PDB file of C-alpha atoms in Angstrom:
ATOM      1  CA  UNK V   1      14.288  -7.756   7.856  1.00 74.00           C
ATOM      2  CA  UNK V   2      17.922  -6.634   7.619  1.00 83.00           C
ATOM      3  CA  UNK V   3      18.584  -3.005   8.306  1.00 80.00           C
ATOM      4  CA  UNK V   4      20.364  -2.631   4.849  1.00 84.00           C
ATOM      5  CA  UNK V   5      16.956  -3.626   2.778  1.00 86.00           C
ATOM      6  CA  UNK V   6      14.688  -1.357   4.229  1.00 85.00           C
ATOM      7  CA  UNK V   7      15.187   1.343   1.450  1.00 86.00           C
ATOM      8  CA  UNK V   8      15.305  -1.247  -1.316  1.00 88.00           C
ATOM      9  CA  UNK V   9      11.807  -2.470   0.068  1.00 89.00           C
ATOM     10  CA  UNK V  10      10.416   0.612   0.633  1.00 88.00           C
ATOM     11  CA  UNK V  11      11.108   2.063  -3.342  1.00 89.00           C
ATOM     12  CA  UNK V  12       9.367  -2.084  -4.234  1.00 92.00           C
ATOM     13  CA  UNK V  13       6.884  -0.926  -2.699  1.00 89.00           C
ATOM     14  CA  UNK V  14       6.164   2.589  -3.655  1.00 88.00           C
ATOM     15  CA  UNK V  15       6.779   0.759  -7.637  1.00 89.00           C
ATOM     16  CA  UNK V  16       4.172  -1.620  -6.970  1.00 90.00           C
ATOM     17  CA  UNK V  17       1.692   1.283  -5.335  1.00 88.00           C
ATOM     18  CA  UNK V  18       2.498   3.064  -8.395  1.00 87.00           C
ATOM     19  CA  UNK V  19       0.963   0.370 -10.384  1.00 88.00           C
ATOM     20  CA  UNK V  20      -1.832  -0.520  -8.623  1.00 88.00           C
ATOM     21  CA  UNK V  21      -2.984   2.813  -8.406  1.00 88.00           C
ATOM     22  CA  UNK V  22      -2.519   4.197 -12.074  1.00 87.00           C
ATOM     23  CA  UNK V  23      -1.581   0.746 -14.330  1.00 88.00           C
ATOM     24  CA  UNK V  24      -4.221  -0.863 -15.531  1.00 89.00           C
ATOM     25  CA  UNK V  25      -3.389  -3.906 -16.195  1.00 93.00           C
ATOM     26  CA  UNK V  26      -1.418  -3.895 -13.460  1.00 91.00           C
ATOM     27  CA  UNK V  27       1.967  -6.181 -13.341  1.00 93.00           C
ATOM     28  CA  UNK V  28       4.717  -5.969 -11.212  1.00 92.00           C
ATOM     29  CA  UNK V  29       7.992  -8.427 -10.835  1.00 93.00           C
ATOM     30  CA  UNK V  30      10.302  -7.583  -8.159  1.00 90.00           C
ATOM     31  CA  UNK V  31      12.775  -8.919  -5.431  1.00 89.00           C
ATOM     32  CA  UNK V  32      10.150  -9.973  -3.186  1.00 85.00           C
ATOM     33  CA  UNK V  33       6.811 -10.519  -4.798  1.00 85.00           C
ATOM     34  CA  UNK V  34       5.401 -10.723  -8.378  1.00 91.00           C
ATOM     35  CA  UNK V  35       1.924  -9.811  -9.028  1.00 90.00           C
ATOM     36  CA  UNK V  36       0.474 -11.491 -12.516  1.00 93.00           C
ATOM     37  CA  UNK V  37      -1.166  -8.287 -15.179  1.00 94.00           C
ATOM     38  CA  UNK V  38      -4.409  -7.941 -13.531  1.00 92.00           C
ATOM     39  CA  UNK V  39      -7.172  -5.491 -14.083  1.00 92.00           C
ATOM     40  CA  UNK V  40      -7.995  -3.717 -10.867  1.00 86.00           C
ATOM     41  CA  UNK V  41     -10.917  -1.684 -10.804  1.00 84.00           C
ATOM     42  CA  UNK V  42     -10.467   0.456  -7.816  1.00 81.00           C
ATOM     43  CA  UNK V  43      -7.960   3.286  -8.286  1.00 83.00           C
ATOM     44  CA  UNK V  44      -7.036   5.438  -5.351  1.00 82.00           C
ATOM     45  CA  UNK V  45      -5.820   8.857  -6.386  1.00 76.00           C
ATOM     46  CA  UNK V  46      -4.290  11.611  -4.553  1.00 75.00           C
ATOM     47  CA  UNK V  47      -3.068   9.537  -1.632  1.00 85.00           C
ATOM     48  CA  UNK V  48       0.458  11.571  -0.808  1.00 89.00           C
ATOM     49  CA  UNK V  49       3.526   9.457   0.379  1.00 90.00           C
ATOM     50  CA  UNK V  50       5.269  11.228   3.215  1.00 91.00           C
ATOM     51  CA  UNK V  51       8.392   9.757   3.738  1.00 90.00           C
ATOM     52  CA  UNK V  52      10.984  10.301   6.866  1.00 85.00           C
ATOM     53  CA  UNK V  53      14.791   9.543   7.386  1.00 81.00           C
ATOM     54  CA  UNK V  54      17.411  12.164   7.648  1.00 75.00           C
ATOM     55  CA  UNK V  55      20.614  10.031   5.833  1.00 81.00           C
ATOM     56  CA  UNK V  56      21.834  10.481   2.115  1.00 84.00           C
ATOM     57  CA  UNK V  57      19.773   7.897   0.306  1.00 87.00           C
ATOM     58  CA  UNK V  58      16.285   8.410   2.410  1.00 86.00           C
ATOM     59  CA  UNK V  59      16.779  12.031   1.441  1.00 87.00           C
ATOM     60  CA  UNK V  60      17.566  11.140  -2.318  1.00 90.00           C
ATOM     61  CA  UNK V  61      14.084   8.815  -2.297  1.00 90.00           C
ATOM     62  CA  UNK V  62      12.051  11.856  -0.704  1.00 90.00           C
ATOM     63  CA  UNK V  63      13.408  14.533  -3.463  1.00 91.00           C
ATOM     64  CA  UNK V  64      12.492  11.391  -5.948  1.00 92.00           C
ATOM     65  CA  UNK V  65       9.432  10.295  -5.275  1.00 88.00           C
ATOM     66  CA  UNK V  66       7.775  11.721  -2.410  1.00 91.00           C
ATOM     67  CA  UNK V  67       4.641  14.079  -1.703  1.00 91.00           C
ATOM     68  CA  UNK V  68       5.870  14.461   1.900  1.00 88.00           C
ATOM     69  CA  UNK V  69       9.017  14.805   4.105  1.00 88.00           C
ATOM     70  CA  UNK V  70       8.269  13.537   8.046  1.00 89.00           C
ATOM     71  CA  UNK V  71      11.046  15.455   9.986  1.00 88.00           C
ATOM     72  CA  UNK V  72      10.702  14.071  13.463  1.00 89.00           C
ATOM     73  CA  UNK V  73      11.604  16.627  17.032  1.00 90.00           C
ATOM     74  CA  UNK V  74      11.967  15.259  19.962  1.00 89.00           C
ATOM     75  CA  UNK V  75      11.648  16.459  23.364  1.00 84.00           C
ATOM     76  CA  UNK V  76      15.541  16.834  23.054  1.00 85.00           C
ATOM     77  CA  UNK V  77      15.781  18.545  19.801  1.00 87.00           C
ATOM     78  CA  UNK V  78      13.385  21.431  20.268  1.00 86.00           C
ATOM     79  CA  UNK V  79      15.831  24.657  20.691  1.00 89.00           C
ATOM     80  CA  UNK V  80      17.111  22.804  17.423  1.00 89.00           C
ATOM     81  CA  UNK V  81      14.625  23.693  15.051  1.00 89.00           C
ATOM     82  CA  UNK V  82      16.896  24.777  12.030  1.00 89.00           C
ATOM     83  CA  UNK V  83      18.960  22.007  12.007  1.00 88.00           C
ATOM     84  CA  UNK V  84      16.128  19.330  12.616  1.00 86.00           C
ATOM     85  CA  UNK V  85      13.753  20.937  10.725  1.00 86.00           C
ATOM     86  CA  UNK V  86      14.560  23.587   7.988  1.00 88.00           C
ATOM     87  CA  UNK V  87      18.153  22.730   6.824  1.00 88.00           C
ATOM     88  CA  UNK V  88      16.558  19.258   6.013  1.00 87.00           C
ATOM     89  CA  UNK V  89      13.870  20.696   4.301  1.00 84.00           C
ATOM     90  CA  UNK V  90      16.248  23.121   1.683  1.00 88.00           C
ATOM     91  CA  UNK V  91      18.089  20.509   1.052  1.00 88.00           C
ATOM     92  CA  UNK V  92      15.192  18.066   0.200  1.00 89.00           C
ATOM     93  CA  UNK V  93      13.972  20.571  -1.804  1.00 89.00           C
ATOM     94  CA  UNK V  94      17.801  21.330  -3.461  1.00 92.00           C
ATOM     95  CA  UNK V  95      17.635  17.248  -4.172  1.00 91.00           C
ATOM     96  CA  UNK V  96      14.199  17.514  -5.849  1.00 93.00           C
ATOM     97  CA  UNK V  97      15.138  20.533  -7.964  1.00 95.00           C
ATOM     98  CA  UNK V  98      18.442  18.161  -9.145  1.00 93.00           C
ATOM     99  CA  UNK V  99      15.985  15.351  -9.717  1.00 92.00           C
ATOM    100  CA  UNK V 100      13.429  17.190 -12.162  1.00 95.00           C
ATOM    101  CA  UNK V 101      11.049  18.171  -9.738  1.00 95.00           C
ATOM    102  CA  UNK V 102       9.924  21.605  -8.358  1.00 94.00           C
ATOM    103  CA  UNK V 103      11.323  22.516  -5.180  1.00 89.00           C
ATOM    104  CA  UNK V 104       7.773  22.947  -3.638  1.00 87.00           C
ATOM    105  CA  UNK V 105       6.446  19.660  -4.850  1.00 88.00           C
ATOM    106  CA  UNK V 106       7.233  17.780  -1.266  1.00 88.00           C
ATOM    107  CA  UNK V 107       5.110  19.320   1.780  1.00 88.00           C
ATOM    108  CA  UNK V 108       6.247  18.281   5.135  1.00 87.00           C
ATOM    109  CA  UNK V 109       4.200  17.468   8.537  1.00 90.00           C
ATOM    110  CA  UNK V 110       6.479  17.314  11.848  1.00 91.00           C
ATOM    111  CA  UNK V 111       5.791  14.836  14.299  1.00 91.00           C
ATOM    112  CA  UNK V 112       6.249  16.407  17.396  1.00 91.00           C
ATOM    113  CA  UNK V 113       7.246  13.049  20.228  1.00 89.00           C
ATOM    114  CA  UNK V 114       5.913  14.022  23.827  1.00 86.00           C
ATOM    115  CA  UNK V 115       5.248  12.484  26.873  1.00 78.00           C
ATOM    116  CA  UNK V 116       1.757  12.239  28.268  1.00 71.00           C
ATOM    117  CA  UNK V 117       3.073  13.691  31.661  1.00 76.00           C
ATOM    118  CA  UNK V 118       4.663  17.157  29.671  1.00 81.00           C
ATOM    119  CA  UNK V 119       3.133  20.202  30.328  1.00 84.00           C
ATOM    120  CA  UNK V 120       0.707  21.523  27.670  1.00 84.00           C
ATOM    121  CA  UNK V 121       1.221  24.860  27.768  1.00 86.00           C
ATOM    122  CA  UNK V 122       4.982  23.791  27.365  1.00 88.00           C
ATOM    123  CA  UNK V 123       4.107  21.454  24.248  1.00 87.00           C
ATOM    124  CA  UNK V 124       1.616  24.719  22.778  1.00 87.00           C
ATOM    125  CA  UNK V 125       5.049  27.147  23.313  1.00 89.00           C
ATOM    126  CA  UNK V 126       6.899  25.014  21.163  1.00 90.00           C
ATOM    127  CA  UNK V 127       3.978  24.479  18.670  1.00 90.00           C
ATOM    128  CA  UNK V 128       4.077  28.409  18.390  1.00 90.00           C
ATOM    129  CA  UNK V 129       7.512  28.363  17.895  1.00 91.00           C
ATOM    130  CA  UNK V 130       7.543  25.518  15.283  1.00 91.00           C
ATOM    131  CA  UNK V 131       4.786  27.525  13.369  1.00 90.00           C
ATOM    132  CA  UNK V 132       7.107  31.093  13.954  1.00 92.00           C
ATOM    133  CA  UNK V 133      10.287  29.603  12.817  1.00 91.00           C
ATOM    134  CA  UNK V 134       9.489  27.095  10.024  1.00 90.00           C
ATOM    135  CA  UNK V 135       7.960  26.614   6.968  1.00 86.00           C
ATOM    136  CA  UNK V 136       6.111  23.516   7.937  1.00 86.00           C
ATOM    137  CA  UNK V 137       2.423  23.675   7.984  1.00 83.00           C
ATOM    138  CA  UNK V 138       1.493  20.452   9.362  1.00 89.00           C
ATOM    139  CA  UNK V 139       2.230  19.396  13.133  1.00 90.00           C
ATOM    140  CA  UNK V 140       1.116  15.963  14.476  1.00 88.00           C
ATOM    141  CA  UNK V 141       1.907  15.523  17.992  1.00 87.00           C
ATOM    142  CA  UNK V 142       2.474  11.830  19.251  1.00 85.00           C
ATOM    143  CA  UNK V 143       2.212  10.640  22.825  1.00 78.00           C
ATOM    144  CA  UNK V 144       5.218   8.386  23.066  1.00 71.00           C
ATOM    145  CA  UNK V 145       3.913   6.046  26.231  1.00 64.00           C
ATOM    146  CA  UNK V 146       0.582   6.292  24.901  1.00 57.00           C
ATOM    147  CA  UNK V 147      -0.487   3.452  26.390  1.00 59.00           C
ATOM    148  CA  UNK V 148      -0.190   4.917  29.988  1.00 56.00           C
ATOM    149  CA  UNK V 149      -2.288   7.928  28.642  1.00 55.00           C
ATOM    150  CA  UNK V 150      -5.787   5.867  28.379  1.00 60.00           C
ATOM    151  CA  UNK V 151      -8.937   7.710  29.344  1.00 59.00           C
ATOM    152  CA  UNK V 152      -7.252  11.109  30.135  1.00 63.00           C
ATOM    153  CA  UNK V 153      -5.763  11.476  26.251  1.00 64.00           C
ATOM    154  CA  UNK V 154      -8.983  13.537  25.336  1.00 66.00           C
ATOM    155  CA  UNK V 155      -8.790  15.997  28.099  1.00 72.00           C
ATOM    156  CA  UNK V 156      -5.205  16.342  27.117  1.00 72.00           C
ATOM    157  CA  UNK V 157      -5.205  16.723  23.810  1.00 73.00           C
ATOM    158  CA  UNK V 158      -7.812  19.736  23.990  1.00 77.00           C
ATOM    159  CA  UNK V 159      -5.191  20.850  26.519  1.00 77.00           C
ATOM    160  CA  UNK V 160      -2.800  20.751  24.335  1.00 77.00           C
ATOM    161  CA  UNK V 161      -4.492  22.523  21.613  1.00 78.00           C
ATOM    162  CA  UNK V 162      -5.492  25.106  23.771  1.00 82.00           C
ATOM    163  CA  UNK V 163      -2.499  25.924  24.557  1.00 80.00           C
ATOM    164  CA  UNK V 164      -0.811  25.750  20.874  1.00 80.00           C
ATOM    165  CA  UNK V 165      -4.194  28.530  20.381  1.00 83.00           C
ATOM    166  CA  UNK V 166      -1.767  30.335  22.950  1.00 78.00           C
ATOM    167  CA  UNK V 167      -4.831  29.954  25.582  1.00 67.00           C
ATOM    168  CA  UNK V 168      -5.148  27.784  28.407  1.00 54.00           C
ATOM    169  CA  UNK V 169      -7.772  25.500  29.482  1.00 49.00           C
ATOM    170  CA  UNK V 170      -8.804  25.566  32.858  1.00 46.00           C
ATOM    171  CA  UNK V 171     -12.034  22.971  32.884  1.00 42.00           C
TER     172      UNK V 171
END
């Protein structure tokens, strides 16, 4: 898919998910797919949309229509916390205020990229940090060569909560 229809796809779909989960019957015609009025019996609620991206328009779909902003730190970006994480976050919540919507209506959970060889008492200081110096409440931390982590990804991950608990694990 071209880079440029990503967005245009993505609000398609959120309009059709919108449907399906509160229309009934539910009909939708759009750019890439039409589905007929149908009566749909199963209706997911409560199911929050996160959505990421840091440009103009992603921003502008966030304040719009999302539960959820996914502000993403990289190994890289870590003594950048205000500019990755917080200044994002005002101004998402400056856009949502502009577009009807209470400032506090969109959470956010960080994804945190590591390596599986980075030290866990390391990945725990900055999980301290992230919860010290922002308002997000939500961390996920992602193993980016997870692949190469296999059968040790257990033992890590308690690892690596143990030392985000500010403890270490020695076992």
């Amino acid at each position: 898919m071209p880079w440029e229809e990503r967005g245009a796809r993505l609000d398609e779909c959120r309009d059709v998910l919108a449907a399906w989960w509160h229309d009934d019957p539910v009909a939708h015609e759009g750019r890439t797919g039409t589905i007929m009025p149908s009566h749909v019996q199963v209706k997911p609620h409560g199911i929050p949309i996160y959505l990421g991206g840091s440009g103009r328009r992603p921003m502008q779909r966030a304040a719009e229509r999302a539960d959820g902003f996914l502000p993403v730190l990289l190994p890289d970006t870590v003594d950048q916390l205000d500019a990755v994480v917080n200044r994002p976050w005002q101004r998402l919540g400056d856009a949502a205020v502009a577009a009807g919507r209470p400032a506090d209506a969109i959470g956010a959970a960080l994804r945190y990229n590591v390596a599986a060889d980075d030290d866990p008492a390391h990945i725990g200081r900055v999980l301290r940090r992230v919860a010290a110096e922002t308002d997000v409440a939500d961390v996920f931390v992602d193993f980016i060569d997870k692949d190469e982590v296999g059968d040790a990804a257990v033992e890590l991950v308690g690892r690596v909560l143990d030392a985000a608990r500010g403890g270490s694990r020695r076992d």
